Amino acid sequence: MSSPGQTAALSARRSGPLRGRVRAPGDKSISHRALIFGALAEGLTEVEGLLEGEDVLRSAAAMRAFGAEVEALGGGRWRILGRGGFSEPDDVIDCGNAGTGVRLILGAAAGFDLSATFTGDASLRSRPMNRVMKPLAEMGARFLHRSGGRLPLTLRGGHLKRIEYVLPEPSAQVKSAVLLAGLHAVGGAVVIEPEPTRDHTERMLRGFGAEVIVEDLPEGRRITLPGGQGLTGTRIRVPGDPSSAAFPLVAALITPGSEVTVEGVLLNPLRNGLLATLQEMGADLSVSAVRDEGGEPVGDITARYSALRGVDVPADRAPSMIDEYPILAVAAAFAEGVTRMRGIGEMRVKESDRIALMAAGLAACGLVVEEEPEGLIVTGAGTNRPPVGGAAVTTRGDHRIAMSHLVLGLASDAAVRVDEPGMIATSFPGFVDMMGGLGADIASA
Ligand code: S3P
């Protein structure tokens, strides 16, 4: 597997109180979209606070390959000069570890008269692409691909027609791919999502001057993108990523005596399922300085060490916290009682099978865990009895599995070691330094 910035294994040891104020890195979902929308648009897009993680840098390189001028100005400021369309790339597009990157770019590129071949690292090559190929093929795109609809694959785009697509799984990536293709389809596109998923694409399409109609109907949310629309370059300020902020916040909740504030975190209601769940578990979390940044609600979140209790997490909450279940499972490991997470089958097709890896990692650290086809049940060690820890955890190159187990190690009896920590740079390049600044003992093993 290709491993960005590969370093030796890391160990997290029991740490003193975590204290301080930090800023979460830029939101990964919004960062990918800023680059892709900027490249599709006519004219200049200026971005502040872009996440300069490996996944997003792959999307930046891909947008250059499709003909946009993309320039890093330093400190998260980027400039994208779009040409109102994509041209045929000279070489294979390697999206690395990034499912969001490849699926959104497939949709964006499908509307143009070009051929492009896409690949990725071993993890991405094992993930399902048929979920985007199916609707895009229905619109008129053609694909050459390996059996099972996996990367590498070649897209032949152009001459798309309107689609009305009911999402078979709650996936913002699939919704976004169809809407982006709809920009260049005769008659546009309609997506119906029975369960609402993150709406950054709808918000950003509007920010780039497109008309998007969203209706809440009995069958779900119906999103209509009328055809024949172009995008115009704009300015974007990327808010802090709640999926990354979750790691220092949960670390503070489980480490005695801690108080940590993460500033500038995106509070989009379709992304804040973890906050609601932690509050139900008894977490002392407060949100302050709520403001609007570039069309998204943002605030500062403070977490203080808390006695947590197990809860049942409703299945319909899954889309609003799908990337946060690994770190929720860690919080559950410190709670009194049982936490049941159901309706989370999508976790099995992320950067790794996250249900299997969290179950294995927590069990290796001495916890009682039950794995279900679409669920995970964790019996907490209890507030005054930290988990045993002491395991060497296999992350299969999954950044969130690595960060979750490092957080677990900060409050377990014995240190927890993770392999492939270099993969953390895909979404949270400064993770180890930021946690160290708060007082966490995370070092090479
Ligand atoms: C994302 C959507 C989610 C999420 C991923 C980012 C997006 O994936 O897990 O990290 O930016 O649209 P799915 O669409 O597969 O649920």
Short mmCIF file of C-alpha atoms and ligand atoms in Angstrom, two decimals:
data_model
loop_
_atom_site.label_atom_id
_atom_site.label_comp_id
_atom_site.label_asym_id
_atom_site.label_seq_id
_atom_site.Cartn_x
_atom_site.Cartn_y
_atom_site.Cartn_z
CA MET A 1 0.00 0.00 0.00
CA SER A 2 1.32 3.48 -0.73
CA SER A 3 1.79 5.32 2.56
CA PRO A 4 2.08 9.10 2.60
CA GLY A 5 4.86 10.33 4.86
CA GLN A 6 5.40 6.83 6.26
CA THR A 7 6.97 6.84 9.72
CA ALA A 8 7.75 4.17 12.30
CA ALA A 9 4.93 2.83 14.46
CA LEU A 10 3.57 5.19 17.12
CA SER A 11 2.64 4.50 20.73
CA ALA A 12 0.25 6.49 22.92
CA ARG A 13 0.88 6.33 26.67
CA ARG A 14 -1.24 7.27 29.61
CA SER A 15 -1.07 11.08 29.77
CA GLY A 16 -1.66 13.81 32.33
CA PRO A 17 -4.57 16.22 31.88
CA LEU A 18 -4.91 17.54 28.33
CA ARG A 19 -5.29 21.30 28.27
CA GLY A 20 -5.32 24.07 25.69
CA ARG A 21 -6.97 25.66 22.66
CA VAL A 22 -6.33 24.36 19.15
CA ARG A 23 -7.72 24.93 15.68
CA ALA A 24 -9.05 21.95 13.76
CA PRO A 25 -7.58 21.42 10.29
CA GLY A 26 -9.77 22.45 7.35
CA ASP A 27 -12.77 20.27 6.55
CA LYS A 28 -11.80 17.47 4.15
CA SER A 29 -15.18 17.27 2.38
CA ILE A 30 -15.29 21.02 1.76
CA SER A 31 -11.61 21.16 0.72
CA HIS A 32 -12.05 18.53 -2.03
CA ARG A 33 -15.14 20.34 -3.25
CA ALA A 34 -13.46 23.78 -3.25
CA LEU A 35 -10.76 22.49 -5.62
CA ILE A 36 -13.13 20.56 -7.90
CA PHE A 37 -15.77 23.30 -8.12
CA GLY A 38 -13.05 25.93 -8.62
CA ALA A 39 -11.60 23.92 -11.50
CA LEU A 40 -15.05 23.43 -13.11
CA ALA A 41 -15.90 27.14 -12.77
CA GLU A 42 -15.10 29.99 -15.09
CA GLY A 43 -12.60 32.41 -13.52
CA LEU A 44 -10.76 32.79 -10.22
CA THR A 45 -11.55 30.96 -6.98
CA GLU A 46 -9.63 31.93 -3.84
CA VAL A 47 -9.63 29.50 -0.92
CA GLU A 48 -8.59 30.07 2.69
CA GLY A 49 -8.04 27.31 5.24
CA LEU A 50 -7.78 24.45 2.75
CA LEU A 51 -6.84 21.14 4.35
CA GLU A 52 -3.36 20.40 3.02
CA GLY A 53 -3.67 16.67 3.72
CA GLU A 54 -2.54 14.00 1.26
CA ASP A 55 -6.09 13.21 0.06
CA VAL A 56 -6.85 16.81 -0.83
CA LEU A 57 -3.43 17.34 -2.46
CA ARG A 58 -4.31 14.44 -4.78
CA SER A 59 -7.46 16.29 -5.83
CA ALA A 60 -5.39 19.44 -6.42
CA ALA A 61 -3.04 17.46 -8.70
CA ALA A 62 -6.02 15.91 -10.50
CA MET A 63 -7.54 19.34 -11.17
CA ARG A 64 -4.24 20.47 -12.75
CA ALA A 65 -4.28 17.32 -14.89
CA PHE A 66 -7.78 18.25 -16.13
CA GLY A 67 -6.52 21.70 -17.18
CA ALA A 68 -7.10 24.12 -14.27
CA GLU A 69 -4.39 26.37 -12.84
CA VAL A 70 -4.09 25.42 -9.17
CA GLU A 71 -1.58 27.20 -6.96
CA ALA A 72 -0.76 26.94 -3.24
CA LEU A 73 0.00 30.37 -1.78
CA GLY A 74 1.03 29.07 1.68
CA GLY A 75 -0.77 28.66 5.00
CA GLY A 76 -3.87 27.04 3.51
CA ARG A 77 -4.47 29.81 0.94
CA TRP A 78 -5.01 28.53 -2.60
CA ARG A 79 -5.83 30.07 -5.96
CA ILE A 80 -7.66 28.14 -8.67
CA LEU A 81 -8.17 29.45 -12.17
CA GLY A 82 -10.91 27.40 -13.79
CA ARG A 83 -11.61 27.26 -17.50
CA GLY A 84 -15.30 26.39 -17.27
CA GLY A 85 -14.59 22.78 -18.26
CA PHE A 86 -12.16 19.87 -18.14
CA SER A 87 -9.72 18.82 -20.86
CA GLU A 88 -8.37 15.31 -21.40
CA PRO A 89 -5.53 14.47 -18.98
CA ASP A 90 -2.19 13.21 -20.39
CA ASP A 91 -1.67 10.61 -17.70
CA VAL A 92 -3.44 8.34 -15.24
CA ILE A 93 -5.14 10.17 -12.33
CA ASP A 94 -3.96 8.68 -9.02
CA CYS A 95 -6.36 9.63 -6.21
CA GLY A 96 -4.24 7.94 -3.52
CA ASN A 97 -6.41 6.99 -0.52
CA ALA A 98 -9.26 9.41 -1.30
CA GLY A 99 -12.72 7.97 -1.94
CA THR A 100 -14.27 11.43 -1.91
CA GLY A 101 -11.70 12.70 -4.41
CA VAL A 102 -12.16 9.94 -6.96
CA ARG A 103 -15.97 9.70 -6.74
CA LEU A 104 -16.56 13.44 -7.05
CA ILE A 105 -14.02 13.83 -9.84
CA LEU A 106 -15.62 10.95 -11.78
CA GLY A 107 -18.91 12.86 -11.65
CA ALA A 108 -17.30 16.18 -12.56
CA ALA A 109 -15.35 14.70 -15.49
CA ALA A 110 -18.24 12.59 -16.85
CA GLY A 111 -19.85 15.62 -18.48
CA PHE A 112 -16.93 16.28 -20.83
CA ASP A 113 -15.91 14.71 -24.11
CA LEU A 114 -12.74 13.03 -22.78
CA SER A 115 -11.20 9.77 -21.63
CA ALA A 116 -9.48 9.50 -18.27
CA THR A 117 -8.06 6.58 -16.31
CA PHE A 118 -8.27 6.63 -12.52
CA THR A 119 -6.42 4.61 -9.90
CA GLY A 120 -5.54 4.79 -6.21
CA ASP A 121 -3.70 3.01 -3.41
CA ALA A 122 -4.46 -0.57 -2.37
CA SER A 123 -7.26 0.56 -0.03
CA LEU A 124 -8.98 2.72 -2.66
CA ARG A 125 -8.58 0.00 -5.32
CA SER A 126 -10.55 -2.34 -3.07
CA ARG A 127 -13.51 0.05 -2.55
CA PRO A 128 -16.76 -0.07 -4.57
CA MET A 129 -16.94 2.35 -7.49
CA ASN A 130 -20.08 0.82 -9.03
CA ARG A 131 -22.16 3.05 -6.76
CA VAL A 132 -21.05 6.05 -8.87
CA MET A 133 -20.60 4.23 -12.17
CA LYS A 134 -24.22 3.03 -12.17
CA PRO A 135 -25.93 6.46 -12.19
CA LEU A 136 -23.24 8.02 -14.39
CA ALA A 137 -23.64 5.19 -16.93
CA GLU A 138 -27.41 5.76 -16.85
CA MET A 139 -26.67 9.38 -17.80
CA GLY A 140 -24.55 8.21 -20.76
CA ALA A 141 -20.96 7.89 -19.45
CA ARG A 142 -19.04 4.74 -20.35
CA PHE A 143 -16.57 2.79 -18.22
CA LEU A 144 -13.91 0.16 -18.69
CA HIS A 145 -13.18 -1.44 -15.34
CA ARG A 146 -12.04 -4.48 -13.42
CA SER A 147 -14.59 -7.02 -12.29
CA GLY A 148 -16.57 -5.86 -9.28
CA GLY A 149 -16.43 -2.24 -10.40
CA ARG A 150 -13.14 -1.30 -8.77
CA LEU A 151 -10.22 0.92 -9.69
CA PRO A 152 -8.32 1.19 -11.95
CA LEU A 153 -11.02 2.23 -14.39
CA THR A 154 -11.30 4.35 -17.51
CA LEU A 155 -14.11 6.87 -17.96
CA ARG A 156 -15.34 7.94 -21.40
CA GLY A 157 -17.40 11.06 -20.79
CA GLY A 158 -19.66 13.45 -22.67
CA HIS A 159 -23.20 13.70 -24.13
CA LEU A 160 -24.97 13.14 -20.82
CA LYS A 161 -28.72 13.15 -20.39
CA ARG A 162 -30.93 13.97 -17.40
CA ILE A 163 -31.33 11.49 -14.57
CA GLU A 164 -33.71 11.21 -11.66
CA TYR A 165 -31.84 9.04 -9.17
CA VAL A 166 -32.96 7.61 -5.84
CA LEU A 167 -29.85 6.94 -3.74
CA PRO A 168 -29.76 3.23 -2.80
CA GLU A 169 -27.35 3.95 0.06
CA PRO A 170 -26.96 7.18 2.06
CA SER A 171 -23.87 8.55 0.29
CA ALA A 172 -23.01 12.21 -0.13
CA GLN A 173 -20.27 11.16 -2.52
CA VAL A 174 -22.73 9.50 -4.90
CA LYS A 175 -25.19 12.39 -4.60
CA SER A 176 -22.38 14.83 -5.38
CA ALA A 177 -21.09 12.83 -8.35
CA VAL A 178 -24.57 12.82 -9.93
CA LEU A 179 -25.11 16.55 -9.31
CA LEU A 180 -21.68 17.45 -10.71
CA ALA A 181 -22.37 15.35 -13.82
CA GLY A 182 -25.78 17.05 -14.01
CA LEU A 183 -24.09 20.41 -14.56
CA HIS A 184 -23.23 19.22 -18.06
CA ALA A 185 -26.20 16.94 -18.76
CA VAL A 186 -29.01 17.99 -21.04
CA GLY A 187 -31.86 18.66 -18.61
CA GLY A 188 -29.70 18.64 -15.44
CA ALA A 189 -30.16 16.07 -12.66
CA VAL A 190 -32.44 15.17 -9.78
CA VAL A 191 -31.28 13.18 -6.74
CA ILE A 192 -33.66 11.85 -4.11
CA GLU A 193 -32.11 10.83 -0.81
CA PRO A 194 -34.35 8.87 1.54
CA GLU A 195 -31.90 9.71 4.39
CA PRO A 196 -30.34 13.18 4.27
CA THR A 197 -26.55 13.26 3.89
CA ARG A 198 -24.02 16.11 4.18
CA ASP A 199 -25.11 18.96 1.93
CA HIS A 200 -21.82 20.71 1.17
CA THR A 201 -22.27 20.15 -2.57
CA GLU A 202 -25.69 21.82 -2.62
CA ARG A 203 -24.40 24.76 -0.54
CA MET A 204 -21.28 25.16 -2.62
CA LEU A 205 -23.10 24.91 -5.96
CA ARG A 206 -25.13 27.91 -4.81
CA GLY A 207 -21.95 29.69 -3.71
CA PHE A 208 -20.64 29.26 -7.26
CA GLY A 209 -23.82 30.81 -8.64
CA ALA A 210 -25.85 27.73 -9.60
CA GLU A 211 -29.54 27.24 -8.88
CA VAL A 212 -30.27 24.18 -6.69
CA ILE A 213 -33.79 23.38 -5.50
CA VAL A 214 -34.13 21.30 -2.32
CA GLU A 215 -37.54 19.96 -1.30
CA ASP A 216 -38.34 17.90 1.80
CA LEU A 217 -40.88 15.33 0.63
CA PRO A 218 -42.36 12.19 2.27
CA GLU A 219 -39.97 10.02 0.18
CA GLY A 220 -36.94 12.07 1.30
CA ARG A 221 -34.98 15.10 0.17
CA ARG A 222 -35.36 15.88 -3.51
CA ILE A 223 -32.49 17.90 -4.95
CA THR A 224 -32.99 19.38 -8.39
CA LEU A 225 -30.18 20.89 -10.42
CA PRO A 226 -31.69 22.51 -13.51
CA GLY A 227 -29.60 21.90 -16.64
CA GLY A 228 -27.54 24.35 -18.66
CA GLN A 229 -25.82 26.08 -15.74
CA GLY A 230 -22.22 27.22 -15.49
CA LEU A 231 -20.27 27.95 -12.31
CA THR A 232 -18.49 31.24 -11.61
CA GLY A 233 -15.32 31.44 -9.48
CA THR A 234 -15.76 32.68 -5.92
CA ARG A 235 -14.06 32.97 -2.48
CA ILE A 236 -14.28 30.13 0.02
CA ARG A 237 -13.28 29.96 3.67
CA VAL A 238 -12.99 26.31 4.72
CA PRO A 239 -14.24 25.68 8.28
CA GLY A 240 -12.53 23.29 10.73
CA ASP A 241 -13.29 19.61 10.21
CA PRO A 242 -15.65 18.14 12.86
CA SER A 243 -14.40 14.66 11.93
CA SER A 244 -10.85 15.72 12.92
CA ALA A 245 -11.92 17.86 15.90
CA ALA A 246 -13.52 14.69 17.30
CA PHE A 247 -10.11 13.24 18.23
CA PRO A 248 -8.85 15.96 20.64
CA LEU A 249 -12.40 16.41 21.99
CA VAL A 250 -12.89 12.72 22.85
CA ALA A 251 -9.31 12.58 24.18
CA ALA A 252 -10.27 15.35 26.65
CA LEU A 253 -13.51 13.58 27.66
CA ILE A 254 -11.68 10.37 28.63
CA THR A 255 -8.46 11.77 30.15
CA PRO A 256 -8.97 12.81 33.80
CA GLY A 257 -8.65 16.54 34.55
CA SER A 258 -8.70 17.64 30.88
CA GLU A 259 -10.20 20.74 29.29
CA VAL A 260 -9.66 21.31 25.56
CA THR A 261 -11.21 23.83 23.18
CA VAL A 262 -11.22 23.28 19.43
CA GLU A 263 -11.86 26.51 17.55
CA GLY A 264 -13.68 27.13 14.29
CA VAL A 265 -15.40 23.75 13.95
CA LEU A 266 -18.06 23.23 11.28
CA LEU A 267 -21.46 22.80 12.98
CA ASN A 268 -23.48 21.80 9.91
CA PRO A 269 -26.49 19.86 11.30
CA LEU A 270 -25.85 17.06 8.81
CA ARG A 271 -22.39 16.52 10.34
CA ASN A 272 -22.99 16.89 14.08
CA GLY A 273 -24.35 13.46 15.10
CA LEU A 274 -21.29 12.80 17.26
CA LEU A 275 -21.88 15.89 19.42
CA ALA A 276 -25.49 14.86 20.05
CA THR A 277 -24.43 11.29 20.90
CA LEU A 278 -21.63 12.35 23.27
CA GLN A 279 -24.03 14.73 25.03
CA GLU A 280 -26.49 11.85 25.49
CA MET A 281 -23.59 9.91 27.04
CA GLY A 282 -23.17 12.67 29.62
CA ALA A 283 -20.24 14.49 28.02
CA ASP A 284 -19.48 18.00 29.25
CA LEU A 285 -19.34 19.75 25.88
CA SER A 286 -20.10 23.40 25.26
CA VAL A 287 -20.31 25.31 22.02
CA SER A 288 -19.50 29.03 21.91
CA ALA A 289 -18.87 31.85 19.43
CA VAL A 290 -21.30 30.40 16.89
CA ARG A 291 -20.97 32.27 13.61
CA ASP A 292 -21.48 31.91 9.86
CA GLU A 293 -18.42 31.36 7.70
CA GLY A 294 -18.99 31.20 3.97
CA GLY A 295 -22.52 29.83 4.24
CA GLU A 296 -21.72 27.20 6.92
CA PRO A 297 -22.33 27.46 10.70
CA VAL A 298 -19.09 27.35 12.73
CA GLY A 299 -18.28 27.48 16.47
CA ASP A 300 -15.70 26.75 19.19
CA ILE A 301 -16.24 23.49 21.10
CA THR A 302 -14.93 22.89 24.64
CA ALA A 303 -14.73 19.38 26.10
CA ARG A 304 -14.03 18.63 29.77
CA TYR A 305 -13.26 15.23 31.31
CA SER A 306 -16.62 13.51 31.95
CA ALA A 307 -18.09 10.40 33.44
CA LEU A 308 -19.71 8.83 30.34
CA ARG A 309 -22.52 6.29 30.18
CA GLY A 310 -23.41 3.86 27.39
CA VAL A 311 -26.23 4.71 24.98
CA ASP A 312 -28.13 3.26 22.02
CA VAL A 313 -27.21 5.27 18.94
CA PRO A 314 -30.19 5.38 16.57
CA ALA A 315 -29.52 3.97 13.10
CA ASP A 316 -30.92 7.08 11.42
CA ARG A 317 -28.12 9.14 12.96
CA ALA A 318 -25.47 7.24 10.97
CA PRO A 319 -25.19 9.59 7.94
CA SER A 320 -24.52 12.57 10.23
CA MET A 321 -21.56 10.88 11.94
CA ILE A 322 -20.48 8.04 9.67
CA ASP A 323 -16.75 8.90 9.95
CA GLU A 324 -16.98 9.40 13.73
CA TYR A 325 -18.01 5.87 14.83
CA PRO A 326 -14.39 4.73 15.35
CA ILE A 327 -13.75 7.51 17.87
CA LEU A 328 -17.24 7.09 19.37
CA ALA A 329 -16.33 3.43 19.98
CA VAL A 330 -13.31 4.71 21.96
CA ALA A 331 -15.53 7.01 24.05
CA ALA A 332 -17.84 4.00 24.60
CA ALA A 333 -14.86 1.99 25.90
CA PHE A 334 -14.57 4.45 28.83
CA ALA A 335 -18.30 4.63 29.56
CA GLU A 336 -20.31 2.89 32.25
CA GLY A 337 -22.53 0.34 30.51
CA VAL A 338 -23.15 -0.73 26.94
CA THR A 339 -23.14 1.40 23.77
CA ARG A 340 -24.98 -0.03 20.79
CA MET A 341 -24.22 1.36 17.32
CA ARG A 342 -26.62 0.04 14.69
CA GLY A 343 -27.26 0.70 10.99
CA ILE A 344 -23.59 1.37 10.30
CA GLY A 345 -22.96 -1.12 7.47
CA GLU A 346 -21.43 1.71 5.38
CA MET A 347 -18.48 1.64 7.81
CA ARG A 348 -17.38 -1.60 6.20
CA VAL A 349 -16.62 0.10 2.85
CA LYS A 350 -14.59 3.05 4.11
CA GLU A 351 -10.78 3.24 3.97
CA SER A 352 -10.95 -0.13 5.76
CA ASP A 353 -13.66 -2.34 7.23
CA ARG A 354 -13.97 -0.05 10.24
CA ILE A 355 -16.43 -2.26 12.15
CA ALA A 356 -14.02 -5.21 12.01
CA LEU A 357 -10.92 -3.17 12.83
CA MET A 358 -12.47 -1.28 15.77
CA ALA A 359 -13.87 -4.55 17.16
CA ALA A 360 -10.44 -6.20 16.86
CA GLY A 361 -8.52 -3.24 18.30
CA LEU A 362 -10.82 -2.74 21.30
CA ALA A 363 -10.90 -6.47 22.04
CA ALA A 364 -7.08 -6.56 21.91
CA CYS A 365 -7.13 -3.75 24.51
CA GLY A 366 -9.20 -5.88 26.88
CA LEU A 367 -12.73 -4.68 26.09
CA VAL A 368 -15.85 -6.73 25.52
CA VAL A 369 -17.02 -6.02 21.97
CA GLU A 370 -19.63 -7.61 19.77
CA GLU A 371 -19.50 -7.24 16.01
CA GLU A 372 -22.73 -7.43 13.97
CA PRO A 373 -23.07 -7.34 10.17
CA GLU A 374 -24.24 -3.71 10.43
CA GLY A 375 -23.41 -2.85 14.00
CA LEU A 376 -20.93 -2.68 16.86
CA ILE A 377 -21.69 -3.15 20.56
CA VAL A 378 -19.11 -2.00 23.11
CA THR A 379 -19.27 -2.73 26.84
CA GLY A 380 -17.46 0.12 28.55
CA ALA A 381 -14.71 -0.52 31.10
CA GLY A 382 -16.43 2.02 33.37
CA THR A 383 -15.45 5.45 34.56
CA ASN A 384 -12.92 4.54 37.24
CA ARG A 385 -11.54 1.43 35.55
CA PRO A 386 -9.55 2.37 32.43
CA PRO A 387 -9.22 -0.23 29.66
CA VAL A 388 -6.18 -2.48 29.88
CA GLY A 389 -4.71 -1.29 26.57
CA GLY A 390 -1.28 -2.68 25.75
CA ALA A 391 -2.09 -3.91 22.23
CA ALA A 392 -0.28 -3.46 18.93
CA VAL A 393 -3.10 -2.49 16.58
CA THR A 394 -3.29 -3.18 12.84
CA THR A 395 -4.77 -0.14 11.08
CA ARG A 396 -4.66 -1.43 7.47
CA GLY A 397 -3.57 2.03 6.44
CA ASP A 398 -6.74 3.69 7.77
CA HIS A 399 -6.08 7.15 9.26
CA ARG A 400 -9.15 7.20 11.51
CA ILE A 401 -8.44 3.71 12.90
CA ALA A 402 -4.89 4.88 13.74
CA MET A 403 -6.00 8.15 15.44
CA SER A 404 -8.81 6.44 17.37
CA HIS A 405 -6.47 3.87 18.90
CA LEU A 406 -3.87 6.51 19.75
CA VAL A 407 -6.57 8.43 21.65
CA LEU A 408 -7.54 5.17 23.41
CA GLY A 409 -3.92 4.74 24.53
CA LEU A 410 -3.86 8.16 26.25
CA ALA A 411 -6.16 6.96 29.01
CA SER A 412 -5.58 3.17 29.05
CA ASP A 413 -3.42 1.36 31.60
CA ALA A 414 -0.75 0.21 29.12
CA ALA A 415 0.41 2.02 25.97
CA VAL A 416 -1.38 1.34 22.67
CA ARG A 417 0.74 1.02 19.54
CA VAL A 418 -0.43 1.54 15.95
CA ASP A 419 1.24 0.58 12.68
CA GLU A 420 1.29 2.79 9.53
CA PRO A 421 0.80 6.13 11.36
CA GLY A 422 2.04 7.92 8.23
CA MET A 423 -1.49 7.49 6.83
CA ILE A 424 -2.77 10.01 9.40
CA ALA A 425 -1.45 12.68 7.01
CA THR A 426 -4.27 11.88 4.56
CA SER A 427 -6.71 13.86 6.73
CA PHE A 428 -4.87 15.35 9.75
CA PRO A 429 -1.23 16.15 8.96
CA GLY A 430 -0.50 17.92 12.29
CA PHE A 431 -2.26 15.39 14.54
CA VAL A 432 0.71 14.16 16.59
CA ASP A 433 2.13 17.67 17.18
CA MET A 434 -1.29 19.12 18.05
CA MET A 435 -2.00 16.35 20.54
CA GLY A 436 1.51 16.72 21.99
CA GLY A 437 0.87 20.45 22.48
CA LEU A 438 -2.19 19.55 24.57
CA GLY A 439 -0.11 17.23 26.76
CA ALA A 440 -0.60 13.88 25.02
CA ASP A 441 2.30 11.43 25.14
CA ILE A 442 2.40 10.03 21.59
CA ALA A 443 5.84 9.01 20.29
CA SER A 444 7.63 6.59 17.98
CA ALA A 445 7.36 3.06 19.23
C1 S3P B 1 -17.95 12.34 2.20
C2 S3P B 1 -19.00 11.48 2.37
C3 S3P B 1 -18.95 10.27 3.23
C4 S3P B 1 -17.78 10.30 4.19
C5 S3P B 1 -16.52 10.74 3.51
C6 S3P B 1 -16.68 12.14 2.93
C7 S3P B 1 -18.10 13.50 1.31
O1 S3P B 1 -18.80 9.14 2.40
O2 S3P B 1 -17.58 9.05 4.79
O3 S3P B 1 -15.42 10.75 4.42
O4 S3P B 1 -17.24 14.41 1.37
O5 S3P B 1 -19.06 13.54 0.55
P1 S3P B 1 -20.07 8.42 1.70
O6 S3P B 1 -20.64 9.31 0.70
O7 S3P B 1 -19.50 7.18 1.08
O8 S3P B 1 -21.00 8.11 2.83
#
